[in-house]
């Protein structure tokens, strides 16, 4: 059996008045997905368990069959794994987003899509000027200084998505176990004070963020950005902290199924690495709406000859939602349907036995510009699956009518890999 999974990140949404009360998925012209839906099994799944916030880290783990309560330690360690960063058992990783703050607002959680080159230059300065101050800050602001002494290092990633690594002097302690941090993309155009680190060592982390802002603001990178009409990367937003996770290989859990991931996002690459999948590099993919959708389709089709399961993740739909751009979200959905789906299905149909699963990790409504907890629709189609409703299309309302519902998201994957579909 050959399997493929297509994840248009955050595509689930709510009815929108300007779309005659339809969701973007129902409104978008997606003839290839509609053709598949006519003979597909459609249902709902809950990828955000109680007690967790609706992020792609938790939701993707659920989607792939892993219970976050058993394996999740934080978002940043998963991204560290994607970069091949070796974390010791006592090390902590933080997401270090470059953002634009101003007038008390989170003006841009991407710093106007700062380039990887610019981000690397800013983090180089952070390592040279701010990182050496860490233990001085610990002495002045830490609640538990002995646990927080050590070293920090800023590690560049892709665009605004970067990391900070903390290596402690003393092992066996949990300096950030009580720290609460919040993802900046949940506060677009909102007051950022409500989202600053809280509890635990929050004062220490806030002071570190202030020091970083003091060297970023006058930097040559930001002077050039402002001169060219772009927003400056004013601050480094620290969040998503955690220790090294322990994930059981996917093949060990699911009868030897060997998988691979196609994505431009380090988080997904990190999850793939953690569960023993390969990440397939694809030229031209960006994690934004300008990504090369067709290249993702081509590389996925080719990869099916080597792997039992190929997962294609597309970030564009989520990014469009975070920007509040209905037009970009619909364009991204239509590009996925036009450029990825036909290539994937054509290749799958060359095998005697195959299945395709299409679903978002979570909902990201354009109206709120942030992730939302709730059931998301899924569609499964394949050589041995029988549709739930003749003539149906794939969208949120069709899924809501289906009797097939997974209240526990991790239960979907074993169903998809093993169910007869009857």
XYZ file of C-alpha atoms in Angstrom:
422
model
C 0.000 0.000 0.000
C 1.167 3.520 -0.845
C 0.017 6.421 1.314
C 0.070 10.190 0.877
C -0.970 12.935 3.282
C -1.628 16.519 2.171
C -1.735 19.172 4.917
C -2.858 22.649 3.816
C -1.938 24.235 7.142
C -4.771 26.087 8.862
C -7.132 25.930 5.883
C -10.229 25.269 8.021
C -12.166 28.471 8.624
C -15.588 29.874 9.449
C -18.409 31.119 7.187
C -17.656 34.565 5.770
C -20.321 37.083 4.760
C -18.409 38.291 1.699
C -18.362 34.685 0.442
C -22.161 34.365 0.704
C -21.810 32.660 4.064
C -19.379 30.032 2.816
C -15.930 29.160 4.116
C -12.831 29.800 1.956
C -12.559 26.050 1.286
C -16.168 25.855 0.089
C -15.774 29.023 -2.005
C -12.446 28.237 -3.646
C -12.402 26.619 -7.067
C -10.940 23.194 -6.310
C -12.130 20.864 -9.089
C -9.535 18.168 -8.413
C -10.360 17.910 -4.720
C -14.074 18.002 -5.569
C -13.615 15.101 -7.982
C -11.885 13.090 -5.269
C -14.501 14.008 -2.670
C -17.274 12.455 -4.716
C -15.928 9.016 -3.797
C -14.134 9.844 -0.557
C -14.651 9.161 3.109
C -15.122 12.537 4.798
C -15.218 13.209 8.518
C -13.928 15.312 11.402
C -11.057 15.015 13.831
C -9.924 16.895 16.938
C -6.215 17.675 16.763
C -6.041 19.908 19.839
C -6.550 17.897 23.038
C -7.882 19.454 26.215
C -5.224 21.470 27.989
C -3.265 22.345 24.830
C -3.316 25.449 22.669
C -4.106 24.994 18.960
C -0.652 25.164 17.392
C 0.880 23.269 14.497
C 3.236 21.484 16.885
C 0.511 19.827 18.945
C -1.910 19.445 16.035
C 0.609 17.825 13.688
C 1.692 15.347 16.349
C -1.986 14.428 16.816
C -2.548 14.189 13.095
C 0.385 11.777 12.747
C -0.870 9.553 15.530
C 1.014 10.812 18.595
C -0.696 11.881 21.830
C 0.823 15.243 22.866
C 0.283 14.495 26.552
C 2.751 11.615 26.169
C 5.406 13.138 23.901
C 5.160 16.942 23.693
C 7.806 19.033 25.481
C 7.580 22.288 23.514
C 7.736 23.648 19.991
C 11.313 24.891 19.883
C 13.003 21.517 20.525
C 11.226 20.088 17.491
C 12.625 22.883 15.345
C 16.073 22.368 16.817
C 15.894 18.763 15.656
C 15.080 19.977 12.142
C 18.304 21.954 12.061
C 20.325 19.004 13.307
C 21.046 20.758 16.594
C 22.038 18.236 19.225
C 20.389 19.048 22.547
C 21.716 17.620 25.780
C 19.249 16.134 28.273
C 19.252 19.364 30.323
C 19.339 21.882 27.463
C 16.370 24.104 26.644
C 15.411 25.500 23.248
C 13.300 28.620 22.667
C 11.706 29.875 19.485
C 13.221 33.265 18.699
C 10.884 35.037 16.290
C 12.031 38.305 14.772
C 9.050 40.628 15.026
C 8.075 44.259 14.594
C 6.680 45.968 17.689
C 5.494 49.562 17.739
C 2.937 51.796 19.429
C 2.297 48.971 21.898
C 1.167 46.656 19.096
C 2.428 43.486 17.442
C 2.703 45.122 14.034
C 4.230 42.081 12.297
C 4.965 38.666 13.754
C 7.291 38.034 10.768
C 9.130 41.401 10.867
C 7.698 42.030 7.404
C 9.098 38.654 6.281
C 12.666 39.509 7.165
C 15.097 37.589 4.966
C 17.209 34.715 6.268
C 20.332 36.739 5.464
C 19.125 39.698 7.511
C 18.026 37.458 10.363
C 21.431 35.750 10.477
C 23.158 39.149 10.684
C 20.940 40.259 13.571
C 21.490 37.017 15.472
C 25.240 37.296 14.936
C 25.101 40.636 16.717
C 22.959 39.082 19.445
C 25.567 36.383 20.017
C 28.397 38.891 20.128
C 26.767 41.585 22.250
C 23.877 40.118 24.262
C 24.662 36.442 24.856
C 27.737 37.251 27.011
C 25.446 39.220 29.351
C 23.301 36.198 30.199
C 24.768 35.313 33.595
C 24.788 38.979 34.571
C 21.064 39.115 33.822
C 20.579 35.872 35.743
C 22.238 37.398 38.799
C 19.932 40.416 38.685
C 16.581 39.018 37.553
C 16.382 35.233 37.966
C 14.135 33.753 40.634
C 16.335 30.647 40.827
C 19.769 31.832 39.732
C 21.527 28.497 40.290
C 19.205 26.805 37.812
C 19.519 29.555 35.201
C 23.273 30.005 35.063
C 24.866 28.734 31.899
C 25.217 29.907 28.317
C 22.814 30.996 25.597
C 23.259 30.917 21.843
C 21.102 32.356 19.062
C 20.764 30.102 16.041
C 19.476 31.353 12.658
C 16.763 29.428 10.872
C 14.554 30.527 7.984
C 13.400 34.149 7.768
C 11.812 35.203 11.063
C 11.827 31.663 12.489
C 14.946 31.273 14.622
C 16.057 29.644 17.868
C 17.793 30.312 21.160
C 19.523 27.465 22.992
C 20.209 27.506 26.747
C 22.831 25.141 28.166
C 22.850 25.077 31.993
C 25.853 24.862 34.278
C 24.069 22.520 36.653
C 22.269 19.372 35.418
C 19.008 17.984 36.676
C 17.207 21.299 37.232
C 14.135 22.709 35.465
C 14.671 26.481 35.224
C 11.829 27.172 32.808
C 9.270 24.574 33.864
C 6.865 27.240 35.180
C 7.517 29.860 32.498
C 4.531 30.763 30.315
C 5.184 32.123 26.825
C 2.862 32.934 23.967
C 3.158 32.681 20.166
C 3.416 36.106 18.528
C 1.236 35.104 15.576
C -1.737 34.937 17.956
C -1.488 38.685 18.621
C -1.272 40.317 15.196
C -2.342 43.975 15.428
C -3.028 43.524 19.149
C -1.335 44.906 22.250
C 1.703 42.761 22.844
C 1.991 43.426 26.592
C -0.720 40.840 27.213
C 1.459 38.222 25.504
C 4.796 38.852 27.205
C 6.335 35.949 29.171
C 4.652 35.309 32.509
C 5.274 33.302 35.681
C 8.467 31.520 36.586
C 11.541 33.181 35.120
C 9.499 35.654 33.074
C 11.376 38.692 34.402
C 14.674 37.212 33.238
C 13.352 36.437 29.754
C 11.696 39.855 29.449
C 14.952 41.568 30.312
C 16.783 39.474 27.737
C 14.231 40.528 25.110
C 14.784 44.177 26.039
C 18.542 43.806 25.615
C 18.027 42.239 22.202
C 15.740 45.099 21.135
C 18.387 47.625 22.180
C 20.925 46.188 19.723
C 18.456 45.438 16.931
C 16.942 48.909 16.648
C 20.150 50.780 15.653
C 21.536 47.934 13.522
C 22.604 48.411 9.929
C 20.137 45.723 8.873
C 17.204 47.721 10.180
C 18.482 50.998 8.814
C 18.575 49.415 5.366
C 15.106 47.912 5.784
C 13.565 51.221 6.811
C 15.331 53.027 3.944
C 13.823 50.545 1.483
C 10.314 50.979 2.894
C 10.198 47.752 4.916
C 9.332 47.305 8.563
C 12.354 46.863 10.843
C 12.930 43.701 12.875
C 12.695 45.532 16.172
C 12.597 42.641 18.633
C 13.266 38.974 19.277
C 10.193 37.239 20.680
C 11.056 34.226 22.843
C 8.474 31.456 23.207
C 7.767 27.741 22.694
C 10.478 26.613 25.118
C 11.123 22.984 25.925
C 13.584 20.178 26.455
C 14.551 17.407 24.067
C 11.496 15.228 23.246
C 11.430 11.461 23.023
C 9.397 10.256 20.043
C 8.914 6.616 19.064
C 9.710 6.041 15.365
C 6.640 6.029 13.121
C 7.689 2.735 11.519
C 7.819 1.072 14.933
C 4.298 2.196 15.736
C 2.721 1.530 12.360
C 3.842 -1.807 10.975
C 7.078 -0.670 9.387
C 5.563 2.135 7.268
C 8.478 4.307 6.070
C 7.666 7.977 5.684
C 9.045 11.232 4.294
C 8.076 14.885 4.727
C 7.999 17.719 2.200
C 7.785 21.122 3.904
C 9.510 24.480 4.085
C 8.875 24.813 7.824
C 11.444 23.721 10.397
C 8.770 22.626 12.855
C 7.482 19.988 10.452
C 11.009 18.952 9.532
C 11.751 18.523 13.223
C 8.697 16.376 13.801
C 9.667 14.291 10.778
C 13.162 13.783 12.097
C 11.833 12.935 15.542
C 9.628 10.137 14.208
C 12.300 8.749 11.925
C 11.167 10.214 8.601
C 13.373 11.794 5.972
C 12.821 15.418 4.962
C 12.969 15.871 1.202
C 14.528 19.183 0.109
C 12.592 20.909 -2.662
C 14.033 23.958 -4.472
C 11.770 26.996 -4.530
C 9.569 26.250 -1.534
C 9.316 29.124 0.949
C 6.679 28.532 3.637
C 4.715 31.454 2.203
C 2.226 32.119 -0.587
C 5.043 32.496 -3.129
C 6.094 28.869 -2.664
C 6.583 26.574 -5.668
C 3.461 24.428 -5.347
C 4.178 22.486 -8.529
C 7.629 21.519 -7.269
C 6.068 20.094 -4.128
C 3.763 17.992 -6.273
C 6.591 16.732 -8.498
C 8.899 15.822 -5.652
C 6.103 14.116 -3.728
C 5.146 12.004 -6.723
C 8.737 10.921 -7.250
C 9.233 10.157 -3.557
C 6.378 7.648 -3.557
C 8.605 5.222 -5.431
C 10.984 5.159 -2.458
C 8.736 5.602 0.571
C 5.548 3.953 1.787
C 4.099 7.292 2.874
C 4.809 10.821 1.693
C 3.453 13.821 3.605
C 3.187 17.209 1.848
C 2.782 20.204 4.142
C 1.836 23.633 2.751
C 2.218 26.623 5.061
C 0.787 29.229 2.660
C -2.840 28.871 3.770
C -1.907 29.457 7.403
C 0.310 32.454 6.636
C -2.466 34.037 4.582
C -4.872 33.609 7.497
C -2.422 35.173 9.947
C -2.239 38.172 7.628
C -6.022 38.329 7.484
C -5.886 37.993 3.700
C -8.914 36.159 2.384
C -7.708 36.618 -1.199
C -4.322 35.026 -0.505
C -5.935 32.123 1.346
C -8.276 31.314 -1.527
C -5.444 31.682 -4.042
C -3.327 29.265 -1.996
C -6.135 26.704 -1.785
C -6.662 26.899 -5.534
C -2.927 26.575 -6.198
C -2.756 23.466 -3.999
C -5.652 21.962 -5.932
C -4.192 22.923 -9.306
C -0.488 22.205 -8.782
C -0.173 19.507 -6.111
C -3.285 17.334 -6.072
C -3.257 16.167 -9.733
C 0.406 15.139 -9.638
C -0.036 13.301 -6.365
C -3.172 11.459 -7.437
C -1.822 10.535 -10.857
C 1.191 8.905 -9.235
C -0.839 7.162 -6.548
C -3.110 5.647 -9.165
C -0.156 3.867 -10.762
C -0.102 1.567 -7.717
C -2.601 -1.223 -7.139
C -3.267 -0.185 -3.560
C -3.145 3.415 -2.373
C -4.697 6.003 -0.096
C -4.639 9.794 0.183
C -5.538 11.792 3.298
C -6.212 15.548 3.047
C -6.755 17.714 6.127
C -5.528 20.799 7.965
C -3.733 20.499 11.270
C -6.003 23.135 12.850
C -8.293 25.979 11.828
C -6.947 29.497 11.306
C -9.850 31.848 10.624
C -9.052 34.877 8.490
C -11.246 37.007 10.734
C -9.273 36.356 13.923
C -5.847 35.904 12.258
C -4.984 33.193 14.763
C -5.356 29.470 15.369
C -8.636 28.116 16.686
C -9.394 24.987 18.640
C -12.073 22.678 17.283
C -12.787 19.819 14.927
C -11.230 20.009 11.477
C -12.423 18.257 8.318
C -10.547 15.385 6.711
C -10.957 13.506 3.453
C -9.632 10.024 2.765
C -9.739 8.524 -0.707
C -8.133 5.416 -2.132
C -8.281 2.190 -4.048
C -10.213 0.434 -1.261
C -12.302 3.265 0.207
C -15.996 3.888 -0.414
C -17.447 7.398 -0.216
C -19.751 8.503 2.594
C -22.100 10.635 0.462
C -22.465 10.555 -3.348
C -21.718 13.866 -5.049
C -20.286 15.482 -1.937
C -17.572 18.154 -1.917
C -14.815 18.558 0.645
C -15.365 21.373 3.124
C -16.248 22.053 6.722
C -20.021 21.673 6.361
C -19.765 18.319 4.581
C -17.476 17.046 7.337
C -19.861 18.297 10.011
C -22.669 16.138 8.527
C -20.549 12.995 8.478
C -21.069 10.361 11.172
C -17.326 9.649 11.132
C -15.655 11.640 13.891
C -12.437 11.164 15.850
C -12.687 12.865 19.231
C -9.074 11.859 19.853
C -6.929 13.079 16.947
C -4.256 10.384 17.266
C -6.889 7.760 16.440
C -7.201 9.001 12.853
C -3.788 7.776 11.698
C -4.234 4.096 12.625
C -7.652 4.229 10.968
C -6.164 5.718 7.806
C -3.335 3.176 7.647
C -5.330 0.091 8.594
C -9.054 0.620 8.078
C -10.752 -1.247 5.249
C -12.982 1.780 4.737
C -16.123 -0.293 5.006
